Short mmCIF file of C-alpha atoms in Angstrom, two decimals:
data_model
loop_
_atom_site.label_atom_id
_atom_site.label_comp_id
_atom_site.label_asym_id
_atom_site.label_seq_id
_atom_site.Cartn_x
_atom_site.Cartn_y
_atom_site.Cartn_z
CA UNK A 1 2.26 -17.29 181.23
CA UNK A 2 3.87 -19.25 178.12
CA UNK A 3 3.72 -17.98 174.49
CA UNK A 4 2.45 -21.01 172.83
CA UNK A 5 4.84 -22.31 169.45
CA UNK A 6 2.56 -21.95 166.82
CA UNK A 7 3.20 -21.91 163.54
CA UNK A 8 2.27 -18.95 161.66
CA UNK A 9 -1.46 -19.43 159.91
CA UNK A 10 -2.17 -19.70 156.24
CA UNK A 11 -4.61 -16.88 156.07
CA UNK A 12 -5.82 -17.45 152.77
CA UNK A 13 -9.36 -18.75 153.57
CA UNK A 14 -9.76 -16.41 156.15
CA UNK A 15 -12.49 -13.45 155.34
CA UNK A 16 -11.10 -10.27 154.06
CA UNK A 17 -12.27 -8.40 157.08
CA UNK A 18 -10.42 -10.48 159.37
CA UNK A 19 -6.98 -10.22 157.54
CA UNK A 20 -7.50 -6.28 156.77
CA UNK A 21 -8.84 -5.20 160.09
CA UNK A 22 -8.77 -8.05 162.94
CA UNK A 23 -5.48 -7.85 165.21
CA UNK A 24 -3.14 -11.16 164.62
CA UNK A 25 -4.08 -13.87 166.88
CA UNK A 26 -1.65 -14.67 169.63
CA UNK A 27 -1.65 -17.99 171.89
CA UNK A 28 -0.71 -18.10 175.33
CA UNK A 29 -0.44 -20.84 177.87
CA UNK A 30 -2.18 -20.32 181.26
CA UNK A 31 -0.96 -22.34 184.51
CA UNK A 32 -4.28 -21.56 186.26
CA UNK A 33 -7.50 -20.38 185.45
CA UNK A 34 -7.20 -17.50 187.83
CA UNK A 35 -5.00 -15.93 185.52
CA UNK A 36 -6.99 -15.43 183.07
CA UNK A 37 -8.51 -11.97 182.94
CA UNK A 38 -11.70 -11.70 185.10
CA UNK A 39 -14.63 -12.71 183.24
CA UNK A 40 -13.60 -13.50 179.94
CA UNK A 41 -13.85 -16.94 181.79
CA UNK A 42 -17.99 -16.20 182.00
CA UNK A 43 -18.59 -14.61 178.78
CA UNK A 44 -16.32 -17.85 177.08
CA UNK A 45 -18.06 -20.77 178.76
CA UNK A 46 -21.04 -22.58 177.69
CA UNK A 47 -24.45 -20.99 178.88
CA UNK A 48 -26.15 -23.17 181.30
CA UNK A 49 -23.47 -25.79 181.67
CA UNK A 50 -22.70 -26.01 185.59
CA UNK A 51 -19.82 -28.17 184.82
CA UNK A 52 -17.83 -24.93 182.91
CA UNK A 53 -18.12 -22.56 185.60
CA UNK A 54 -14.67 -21.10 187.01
CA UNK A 55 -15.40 -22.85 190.56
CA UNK A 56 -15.57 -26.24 188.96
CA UNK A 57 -11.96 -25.85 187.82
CA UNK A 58 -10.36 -23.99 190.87
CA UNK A 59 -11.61 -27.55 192.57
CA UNK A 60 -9.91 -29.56 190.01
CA UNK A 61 -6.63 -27.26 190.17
CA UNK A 62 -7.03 -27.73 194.08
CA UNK A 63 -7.31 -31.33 194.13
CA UNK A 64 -6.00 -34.45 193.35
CA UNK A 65 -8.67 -36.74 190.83
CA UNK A 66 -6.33 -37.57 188.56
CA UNK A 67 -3.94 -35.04 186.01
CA UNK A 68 -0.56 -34.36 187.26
CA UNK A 69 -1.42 -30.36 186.35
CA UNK A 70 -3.63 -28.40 184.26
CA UNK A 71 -3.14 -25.77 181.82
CA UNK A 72 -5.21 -23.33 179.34
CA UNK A 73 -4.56 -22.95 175.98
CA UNK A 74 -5.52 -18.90 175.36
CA UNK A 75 -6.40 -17.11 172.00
CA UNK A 76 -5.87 -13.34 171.88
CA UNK A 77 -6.85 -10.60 169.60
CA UNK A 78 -5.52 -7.18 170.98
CA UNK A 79 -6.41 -7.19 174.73
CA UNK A 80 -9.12 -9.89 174.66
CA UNK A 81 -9.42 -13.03 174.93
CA UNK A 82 -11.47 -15.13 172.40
CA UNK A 83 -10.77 -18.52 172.51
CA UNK A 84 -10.13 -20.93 176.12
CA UNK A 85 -9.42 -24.17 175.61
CA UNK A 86 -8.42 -26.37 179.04
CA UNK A 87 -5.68 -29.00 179.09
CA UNK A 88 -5.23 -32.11 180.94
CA UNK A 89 -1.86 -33.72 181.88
CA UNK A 90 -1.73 -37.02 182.13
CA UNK A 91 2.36 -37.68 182.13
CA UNK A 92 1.55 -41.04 183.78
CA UNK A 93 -1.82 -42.49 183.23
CA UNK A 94 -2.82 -46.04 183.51
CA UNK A 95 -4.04 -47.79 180.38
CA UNK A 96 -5.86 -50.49 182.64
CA UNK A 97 -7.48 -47.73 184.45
CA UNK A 98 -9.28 -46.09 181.26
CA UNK A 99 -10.21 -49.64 178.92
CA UNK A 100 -13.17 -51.92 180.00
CA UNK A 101 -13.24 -54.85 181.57
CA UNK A 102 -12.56 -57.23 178.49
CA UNK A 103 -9.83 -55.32 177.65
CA UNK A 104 -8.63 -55.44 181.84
CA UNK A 105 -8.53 -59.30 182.07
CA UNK A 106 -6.33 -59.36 178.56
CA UNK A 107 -4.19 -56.93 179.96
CA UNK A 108 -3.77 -58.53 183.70
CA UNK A 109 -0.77 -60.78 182.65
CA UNK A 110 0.96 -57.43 181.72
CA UNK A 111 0.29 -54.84 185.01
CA UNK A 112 1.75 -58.14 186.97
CA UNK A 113 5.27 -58.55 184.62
CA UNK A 114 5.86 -55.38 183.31
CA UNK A 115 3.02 -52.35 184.88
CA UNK A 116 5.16 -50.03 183.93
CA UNK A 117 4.52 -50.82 180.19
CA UNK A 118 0.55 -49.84 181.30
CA UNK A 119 1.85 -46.48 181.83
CA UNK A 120 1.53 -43.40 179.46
CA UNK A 121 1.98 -39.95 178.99
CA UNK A 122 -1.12 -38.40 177.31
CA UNK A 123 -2.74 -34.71 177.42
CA UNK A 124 -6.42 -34.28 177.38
CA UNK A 125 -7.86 -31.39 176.30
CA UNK A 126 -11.68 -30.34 176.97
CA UNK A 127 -13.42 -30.92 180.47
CA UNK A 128 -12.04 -34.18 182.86
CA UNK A 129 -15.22 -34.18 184.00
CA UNK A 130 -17.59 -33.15 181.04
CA UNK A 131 -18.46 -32.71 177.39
CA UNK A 132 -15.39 -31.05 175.89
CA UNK A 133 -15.82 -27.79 174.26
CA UNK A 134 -13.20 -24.66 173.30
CA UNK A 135 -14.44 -21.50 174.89
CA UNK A 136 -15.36 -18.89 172.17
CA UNK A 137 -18.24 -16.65 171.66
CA UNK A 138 -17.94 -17.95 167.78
CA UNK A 139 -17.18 -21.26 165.74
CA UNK A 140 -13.13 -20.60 165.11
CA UNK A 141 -12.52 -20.05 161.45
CA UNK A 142 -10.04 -21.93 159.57
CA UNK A 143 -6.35 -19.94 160.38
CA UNK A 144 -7.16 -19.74 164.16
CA UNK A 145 -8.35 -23.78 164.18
CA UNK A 146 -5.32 -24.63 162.89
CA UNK A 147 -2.88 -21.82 165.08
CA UNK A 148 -5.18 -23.83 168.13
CA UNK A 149 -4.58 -27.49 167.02
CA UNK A 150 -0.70 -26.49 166.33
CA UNK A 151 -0.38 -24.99 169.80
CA UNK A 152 -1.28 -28.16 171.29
CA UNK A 153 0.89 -30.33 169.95
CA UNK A 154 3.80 -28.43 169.98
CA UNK A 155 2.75 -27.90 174.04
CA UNK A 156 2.01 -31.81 173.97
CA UNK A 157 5.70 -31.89 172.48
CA UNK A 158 7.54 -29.92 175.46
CA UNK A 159 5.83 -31.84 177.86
CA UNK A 160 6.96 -35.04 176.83
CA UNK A 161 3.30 -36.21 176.56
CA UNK A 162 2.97 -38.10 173.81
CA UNK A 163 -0.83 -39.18 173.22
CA UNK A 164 -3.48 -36.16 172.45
CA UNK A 165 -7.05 -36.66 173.18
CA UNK A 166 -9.75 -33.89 172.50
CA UNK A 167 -11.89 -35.53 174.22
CA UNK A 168 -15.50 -35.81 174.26
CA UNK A 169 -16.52 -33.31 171.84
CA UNK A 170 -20.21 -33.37 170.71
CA UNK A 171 -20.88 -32.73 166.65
CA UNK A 172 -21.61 -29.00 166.51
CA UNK A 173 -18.35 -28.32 169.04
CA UNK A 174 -16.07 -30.47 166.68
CA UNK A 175 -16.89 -29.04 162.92
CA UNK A 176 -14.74 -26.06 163.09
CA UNK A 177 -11.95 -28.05 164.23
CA UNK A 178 -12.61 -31.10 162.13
CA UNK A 179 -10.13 -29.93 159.03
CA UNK A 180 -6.96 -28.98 161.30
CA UNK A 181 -7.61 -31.68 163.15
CA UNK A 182 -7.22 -33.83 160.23
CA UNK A 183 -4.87 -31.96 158.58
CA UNK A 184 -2.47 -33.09 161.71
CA UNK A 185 -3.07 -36.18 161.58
CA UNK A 186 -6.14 -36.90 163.95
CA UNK A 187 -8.40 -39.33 163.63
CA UNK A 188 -11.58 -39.77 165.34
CA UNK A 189 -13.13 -42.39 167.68
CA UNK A 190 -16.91 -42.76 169.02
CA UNK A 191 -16.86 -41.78 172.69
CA UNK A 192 -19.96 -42.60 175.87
CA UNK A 193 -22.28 -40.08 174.92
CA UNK A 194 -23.74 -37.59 177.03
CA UNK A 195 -27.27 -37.78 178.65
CA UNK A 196 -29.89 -34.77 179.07
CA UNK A 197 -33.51 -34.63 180.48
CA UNK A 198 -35.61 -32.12 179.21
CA UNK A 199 -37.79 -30.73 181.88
CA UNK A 200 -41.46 -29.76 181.74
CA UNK A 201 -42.49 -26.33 182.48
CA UNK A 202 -45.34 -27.89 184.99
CA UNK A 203 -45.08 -29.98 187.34
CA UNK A 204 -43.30 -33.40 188.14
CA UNK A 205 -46.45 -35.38 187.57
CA UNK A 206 -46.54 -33.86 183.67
CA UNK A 207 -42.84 -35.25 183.65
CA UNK A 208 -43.99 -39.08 184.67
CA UNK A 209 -47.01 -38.78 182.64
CA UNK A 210 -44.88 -38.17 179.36
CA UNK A 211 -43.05 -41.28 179.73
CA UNK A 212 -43.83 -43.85 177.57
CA UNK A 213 -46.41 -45.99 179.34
CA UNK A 214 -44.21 -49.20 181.16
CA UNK A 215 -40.96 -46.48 181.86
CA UNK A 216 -44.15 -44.62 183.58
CA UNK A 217 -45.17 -47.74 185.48
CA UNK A 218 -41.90 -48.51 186.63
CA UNK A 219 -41.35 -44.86 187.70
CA UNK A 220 -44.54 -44.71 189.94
CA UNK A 221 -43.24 -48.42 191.22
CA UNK A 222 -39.95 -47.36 192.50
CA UNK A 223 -41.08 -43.76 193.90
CA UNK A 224 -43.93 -46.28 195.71
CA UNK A 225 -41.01 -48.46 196.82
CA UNK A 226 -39.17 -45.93 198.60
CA UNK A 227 -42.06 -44.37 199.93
CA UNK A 228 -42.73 -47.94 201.75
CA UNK A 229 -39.70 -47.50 203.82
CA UNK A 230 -40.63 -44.76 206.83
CA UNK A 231 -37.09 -45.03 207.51
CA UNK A 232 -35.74 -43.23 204.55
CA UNK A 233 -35.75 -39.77 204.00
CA UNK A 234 -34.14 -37.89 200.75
CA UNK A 235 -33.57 -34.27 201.51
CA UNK A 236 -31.89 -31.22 199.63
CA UNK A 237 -28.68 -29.43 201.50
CA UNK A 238 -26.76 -26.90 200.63
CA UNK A 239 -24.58 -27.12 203.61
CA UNK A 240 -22.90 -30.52 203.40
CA UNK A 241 -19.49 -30.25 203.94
CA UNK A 242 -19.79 -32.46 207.59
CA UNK A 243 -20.54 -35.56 205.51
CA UNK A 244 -17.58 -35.20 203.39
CA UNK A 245 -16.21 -38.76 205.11
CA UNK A 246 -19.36 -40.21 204.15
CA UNK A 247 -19.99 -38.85 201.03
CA UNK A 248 -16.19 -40.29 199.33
CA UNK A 249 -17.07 -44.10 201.28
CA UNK A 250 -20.56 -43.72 199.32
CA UNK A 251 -18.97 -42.63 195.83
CA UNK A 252 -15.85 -45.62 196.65
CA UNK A 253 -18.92 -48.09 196.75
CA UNK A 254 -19.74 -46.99 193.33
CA UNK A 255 -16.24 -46.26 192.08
CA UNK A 256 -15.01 -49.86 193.02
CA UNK A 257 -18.02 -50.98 190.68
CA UNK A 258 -16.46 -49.19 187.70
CA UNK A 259 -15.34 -50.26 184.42
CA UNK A 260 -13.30 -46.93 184.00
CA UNK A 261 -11.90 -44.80 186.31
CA UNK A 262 -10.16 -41.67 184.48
CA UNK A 263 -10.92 -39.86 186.96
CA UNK A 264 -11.69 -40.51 191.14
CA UNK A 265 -13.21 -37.21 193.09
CA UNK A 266 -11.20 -36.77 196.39
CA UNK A 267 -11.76 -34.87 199.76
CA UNK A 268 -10.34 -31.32 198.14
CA UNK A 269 -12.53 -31.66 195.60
CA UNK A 270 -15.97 -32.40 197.47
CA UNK A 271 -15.31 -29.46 199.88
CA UNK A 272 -14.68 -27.16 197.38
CA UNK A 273 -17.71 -28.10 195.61
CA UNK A 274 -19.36 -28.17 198.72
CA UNK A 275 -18.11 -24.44 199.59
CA UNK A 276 -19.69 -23.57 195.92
CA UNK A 277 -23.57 -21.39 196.85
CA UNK A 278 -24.61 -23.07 193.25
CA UNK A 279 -24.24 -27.09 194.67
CA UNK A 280 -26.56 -28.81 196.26
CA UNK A 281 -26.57 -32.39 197.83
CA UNK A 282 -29.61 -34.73 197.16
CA UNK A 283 -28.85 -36.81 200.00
CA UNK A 284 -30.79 -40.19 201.29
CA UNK A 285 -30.90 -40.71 204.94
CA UNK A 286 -31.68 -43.81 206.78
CA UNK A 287 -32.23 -42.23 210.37
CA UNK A 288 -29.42 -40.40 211.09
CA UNK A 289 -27.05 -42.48 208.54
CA UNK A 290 -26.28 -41.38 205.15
CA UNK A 291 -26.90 -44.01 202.60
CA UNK A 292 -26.81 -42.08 199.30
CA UNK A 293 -26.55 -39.05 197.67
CA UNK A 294 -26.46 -36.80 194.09
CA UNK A 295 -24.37 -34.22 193.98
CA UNK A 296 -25.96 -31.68 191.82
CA UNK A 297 -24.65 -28.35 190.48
CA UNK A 298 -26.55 -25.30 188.91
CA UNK A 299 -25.36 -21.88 187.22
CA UNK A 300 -28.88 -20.54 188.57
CA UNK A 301 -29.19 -19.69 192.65
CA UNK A 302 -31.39 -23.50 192.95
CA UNK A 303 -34.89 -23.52 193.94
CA UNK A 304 -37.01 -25.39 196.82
CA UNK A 305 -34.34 -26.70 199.56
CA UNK A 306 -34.86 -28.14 202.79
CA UNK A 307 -36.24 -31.23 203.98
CA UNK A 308 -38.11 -33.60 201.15
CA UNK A 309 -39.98 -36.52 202.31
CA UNK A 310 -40.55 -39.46 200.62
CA UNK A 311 -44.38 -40.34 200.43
CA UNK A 312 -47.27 -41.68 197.86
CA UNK A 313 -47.41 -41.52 194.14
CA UNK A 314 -45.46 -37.78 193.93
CA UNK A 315 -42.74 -39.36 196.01
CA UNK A 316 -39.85 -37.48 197.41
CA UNK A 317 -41.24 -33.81 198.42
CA UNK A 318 -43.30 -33.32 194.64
CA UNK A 319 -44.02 -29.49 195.07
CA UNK A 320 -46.48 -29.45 192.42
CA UNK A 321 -44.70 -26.95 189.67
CA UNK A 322 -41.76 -24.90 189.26
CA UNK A 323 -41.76 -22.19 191.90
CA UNK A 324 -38.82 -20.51 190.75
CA UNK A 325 -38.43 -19.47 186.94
CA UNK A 326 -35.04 -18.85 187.15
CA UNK A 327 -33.31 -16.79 184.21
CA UNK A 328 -32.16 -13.75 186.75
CA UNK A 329 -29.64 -11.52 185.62
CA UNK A 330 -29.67 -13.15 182.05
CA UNK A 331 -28.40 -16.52 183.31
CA UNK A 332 -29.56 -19.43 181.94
CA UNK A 333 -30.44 -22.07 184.63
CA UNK A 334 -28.86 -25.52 183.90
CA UNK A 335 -28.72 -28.78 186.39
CA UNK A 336 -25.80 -31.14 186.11
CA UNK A 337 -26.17 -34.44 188.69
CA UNK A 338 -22.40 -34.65 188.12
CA UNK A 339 -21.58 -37.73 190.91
CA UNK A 340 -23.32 -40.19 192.97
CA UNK A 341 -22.70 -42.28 195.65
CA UNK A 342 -24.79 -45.66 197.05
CA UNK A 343 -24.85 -48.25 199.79
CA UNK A 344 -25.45 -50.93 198.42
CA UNK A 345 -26.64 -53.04 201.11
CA UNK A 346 -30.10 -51.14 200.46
CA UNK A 347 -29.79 -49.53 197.00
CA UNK A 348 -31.59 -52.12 195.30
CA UNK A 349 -34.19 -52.86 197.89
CA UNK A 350 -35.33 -49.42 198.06
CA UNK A 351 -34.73 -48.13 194.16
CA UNK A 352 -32.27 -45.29 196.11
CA UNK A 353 -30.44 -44.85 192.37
CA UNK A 354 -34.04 -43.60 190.65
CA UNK A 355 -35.32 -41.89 193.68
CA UNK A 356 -31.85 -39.69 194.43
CA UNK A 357 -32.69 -39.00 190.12
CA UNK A 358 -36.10 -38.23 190.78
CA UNK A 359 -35.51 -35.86 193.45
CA UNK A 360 -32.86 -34.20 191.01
CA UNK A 361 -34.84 -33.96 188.53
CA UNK A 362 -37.49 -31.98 191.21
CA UNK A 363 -35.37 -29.74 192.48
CA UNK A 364 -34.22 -28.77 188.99
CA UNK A 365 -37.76 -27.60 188.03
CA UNK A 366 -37.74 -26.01 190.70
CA UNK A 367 -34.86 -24.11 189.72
CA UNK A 368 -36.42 -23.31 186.40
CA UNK A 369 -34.02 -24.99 184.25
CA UNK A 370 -35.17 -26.77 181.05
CA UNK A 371 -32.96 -29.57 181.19
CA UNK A 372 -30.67 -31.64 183.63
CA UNK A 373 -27.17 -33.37 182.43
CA UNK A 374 -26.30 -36.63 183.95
CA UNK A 375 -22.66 -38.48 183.91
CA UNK A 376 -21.73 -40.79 181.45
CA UNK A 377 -22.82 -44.07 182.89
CA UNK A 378 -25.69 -46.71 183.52
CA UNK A 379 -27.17 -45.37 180.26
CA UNK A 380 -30.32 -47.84 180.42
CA UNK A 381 -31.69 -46.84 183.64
CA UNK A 382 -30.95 -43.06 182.63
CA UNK A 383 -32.56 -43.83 178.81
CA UNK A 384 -35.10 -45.38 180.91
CA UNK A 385 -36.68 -41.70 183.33
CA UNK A 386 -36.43 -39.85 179.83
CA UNK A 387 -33.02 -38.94 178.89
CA UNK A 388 -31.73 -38.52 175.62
CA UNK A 389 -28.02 -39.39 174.68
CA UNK A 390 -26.14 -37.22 173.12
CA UNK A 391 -23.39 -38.26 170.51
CA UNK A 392 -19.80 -37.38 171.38
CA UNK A 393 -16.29 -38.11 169.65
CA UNK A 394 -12.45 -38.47 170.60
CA UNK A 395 -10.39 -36.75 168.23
CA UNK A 396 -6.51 -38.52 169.03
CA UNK A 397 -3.36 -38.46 167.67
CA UNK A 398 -0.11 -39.15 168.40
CA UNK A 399 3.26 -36.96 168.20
CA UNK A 400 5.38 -39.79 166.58
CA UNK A 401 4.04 -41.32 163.38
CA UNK A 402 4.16 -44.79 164.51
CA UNK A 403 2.96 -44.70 167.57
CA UNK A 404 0.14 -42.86 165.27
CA UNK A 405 -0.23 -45.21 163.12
CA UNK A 406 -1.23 -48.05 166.19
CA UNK A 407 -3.31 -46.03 167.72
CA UNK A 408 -5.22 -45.51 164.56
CA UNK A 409 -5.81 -49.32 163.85
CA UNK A 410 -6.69 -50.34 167.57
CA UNK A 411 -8.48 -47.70 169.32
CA UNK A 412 -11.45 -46.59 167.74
CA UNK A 413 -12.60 -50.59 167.34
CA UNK A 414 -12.18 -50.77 171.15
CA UNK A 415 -13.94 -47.69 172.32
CA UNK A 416 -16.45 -48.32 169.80
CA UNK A 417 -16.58 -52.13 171.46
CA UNK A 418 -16.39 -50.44 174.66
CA UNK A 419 -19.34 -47.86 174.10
CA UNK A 420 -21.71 -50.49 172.62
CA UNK A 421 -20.95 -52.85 175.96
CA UNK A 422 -21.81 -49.32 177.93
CA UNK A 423 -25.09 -48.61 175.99
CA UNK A 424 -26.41 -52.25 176.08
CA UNK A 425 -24.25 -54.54 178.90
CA UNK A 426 -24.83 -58.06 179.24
CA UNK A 427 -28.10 -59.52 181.15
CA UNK A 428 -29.00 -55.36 181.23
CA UNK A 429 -31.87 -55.55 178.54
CA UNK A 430 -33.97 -57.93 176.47
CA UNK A 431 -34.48 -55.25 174.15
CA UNK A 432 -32.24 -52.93 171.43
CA UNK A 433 -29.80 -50.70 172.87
CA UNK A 434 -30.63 -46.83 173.04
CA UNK A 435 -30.46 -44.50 170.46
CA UNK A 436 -28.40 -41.31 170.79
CA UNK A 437 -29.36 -38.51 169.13
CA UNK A 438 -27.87 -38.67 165.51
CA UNK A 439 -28.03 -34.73 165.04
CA UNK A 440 -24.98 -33.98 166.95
CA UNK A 441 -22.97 -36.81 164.78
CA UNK A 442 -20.34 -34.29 162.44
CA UNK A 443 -19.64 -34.71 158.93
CA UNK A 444 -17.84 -38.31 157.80
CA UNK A 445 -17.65 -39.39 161.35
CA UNK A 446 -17.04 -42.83 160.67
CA UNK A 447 -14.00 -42.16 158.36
#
């Protein structure tokens, strides 16, 4: 454990309860999350998020998808904890690895004279894989914002990693940080937004019958177009670690289509996932041969498993309504389909990207949850079978004022360039790009 620098707080906007009776906050940097103190982890994270729970991280701190090491940035009053916020190192990361593909071809001359100039250190802090957040059971208040946002740049500081990204923070997650942020001389940068479905309480059928009526149409024709093929089967397994080898060639067919590749799931990572009782693998079968799959995680024990067969209007196994309400024990069931995999030699043909969603989006239900995340790609498709996008920011800096001062004037015009490209690619629609969902944008964004 490290005692994180920080600077002592300014306390005078701080409520007179907290500076008369409230112990002094004290930082602390965690190597691992299994040091922190059992379930503080639980009681911190997000309710209903599958991509916060502790087994999500063990598999990044076990594997190898991208950071060199991860740390967690702890706030302590007395003996507990009230504040987690996860860190990212990135003392090497590849510039050409994280732009998109405009930005790729100008930088191609570059990565073949001088790579090494492609190469940066940079901490991330948030989720890798997911929408960033600090763990606390309350919005921080002004003193312990700013103790938080010092912390991590004096930690960014002694690590020699010179670019800080909070990264992917939606509106209500950002506001308490927005002043210390700025006070340090962040600036903020649109970011892919999020996507969630929100589920019916019924049935699957009630969920196709509230799209809007030619997303409905094309629904009912791609569920009819896989159920044309007798050789393809999509079934739900929770036991899935022998297709490991064919699960990471599935996901490299996708990855090797991708503009940006932060971060690349590896072999440790699947099986530990794979070990986890909440996953579960939507997986496509033709005969015997795996030819795509969802992996899909829960915080809630999830519903109707086994075999589902692909067949008529309801499509891949449509039970008819949520057997399982979910909600034991005071969880809240959530759905994440966090990573997907294709062969393309068929994924067109037989709509396998819509069905694998579909089938997701069943089993779900079936779990009782309310709504189902989605990763931050082919929004269309995803805006498409109902989701709505959810607005998210980069709050960045730099340790070095001028290194600050470029960043500033050429990244948020790129990622903003970037995110439009994402929401509406070439040749991908004839009509206007999605809307995300303005309510989560924070105060003076666009400053």
């Amino acid at each position: 454990m490290e005692r994180a620098d920080a600077a002592p707080a300014d306390r005078s906007d701080a409520a007179p309860a907290e500076r008369s009776d409230a112990p002094p906050a004290r930082l602390d940097v965690l190597r691992s999350i299994d040091q922190l103190p059992p379930g503080s982890w639980e009681r911190l994270a997000p309710a209903g998020d599958p991509m916060w729970t502790r087994n999500v991280f063990r598999a990044l701190e076990r594997s190898r998808v991208g950071p060199a090491g991860y740390a967690y940035l702890t706030v302590r009053r007395g003996a507990e904890t009230v504040a987690v916020l996860p860190l990212c190192l990135f003392p090497d990361l590849r510039l050409d690895r994280i732009v998109g593909p405009h930005e790729r071809r100008l930088l191609a001359p570059l990565r073949r004279l001088a790579p090494r100039l492609l190469r940066v250190p940079m901490l991330f802090c948030g989720h890798l894989l997911g929408q960033g957040h600090v763990l606390a059971a309350e919005p921080l208040d002004g003193p312990t914002g700013r103790l938080l946002v010092t912390a991590v740049l004096d930690f960014a500081r002694r690590e020699r990693l010179g670019t800080v990204v909070f990264k992917d923070f939606a509106g209500p997650d950002l506001a308490p940080l927005r002043a210390p942020l700025t006070e340090a001389g962040f600036f903020l940068a649109p970011s892919l937004p999020d996507t969630e479905l929100a589920l019916p309480t019924d049935s699957f059928e009630q969920y196709l019958a509230a799209l809007p009526a030619k997303p409905r149409r094309n629904a009912r024709a791609k569920i009819r177009r896989f159920g044309s093929r007798p050789d393809l089967r999509i079934e739900v397994l929770a036991a899935f670690d022998h297709l490991l080898p064919q699960l990471l060639a599935l996901y490299g067919q996708v990855m090797d289509r991708a503009d940006q590749t932060l971060d690349v799931l590896d072999h440790a990572f699947l099986a530990a996932l794979a070990a986890d009782p909440l996953s579960r693998l939507v997986a496509c079968f033709e005969g015997e041969r795996l030819v795509g799959f969802l992996l899909c995680l829960f915080t809630a024990r999830p519903g109707a498993g086994g075999t589902e067969s692909a067949g008529g209007e309801g499509g891949a196994g449509d039970t008819g309504g949520t057997g399982n309400t979910g909600g034991a024990d005071g969880i809240v069931p959530g759905a994440t389909g966090a990573r997907i995999g294709l062969d393309y030699r068929l994924a067109h043909d037989a709509a396998l990207y819509h069905n694998l969603h579909y089938a997701a989006v069943r089993l779900a239900m079936d779990t009782g949850c309310r709504h189902i995340r989605f990763a931050q790609t082919a929004y269309l498709p995803k805006v498409e079978m109902g989701c709505a996008l959810i607005e998210q920011w980069h709050a960045m800096t730099h340790v070095r004022p001028l290194p600050r001062a470029v960043l500033r004037r050429l990244l948020p015009p790129a990622l903003a360039a970037a995110r439009a490209q994402a929401l509406d690619p070439p040749g991908g629609s004839t009509g206007p790009a999605p809307r995300p969902r303005t309510e989560e944008r924070p105060p003076h964004a666009a400053r």
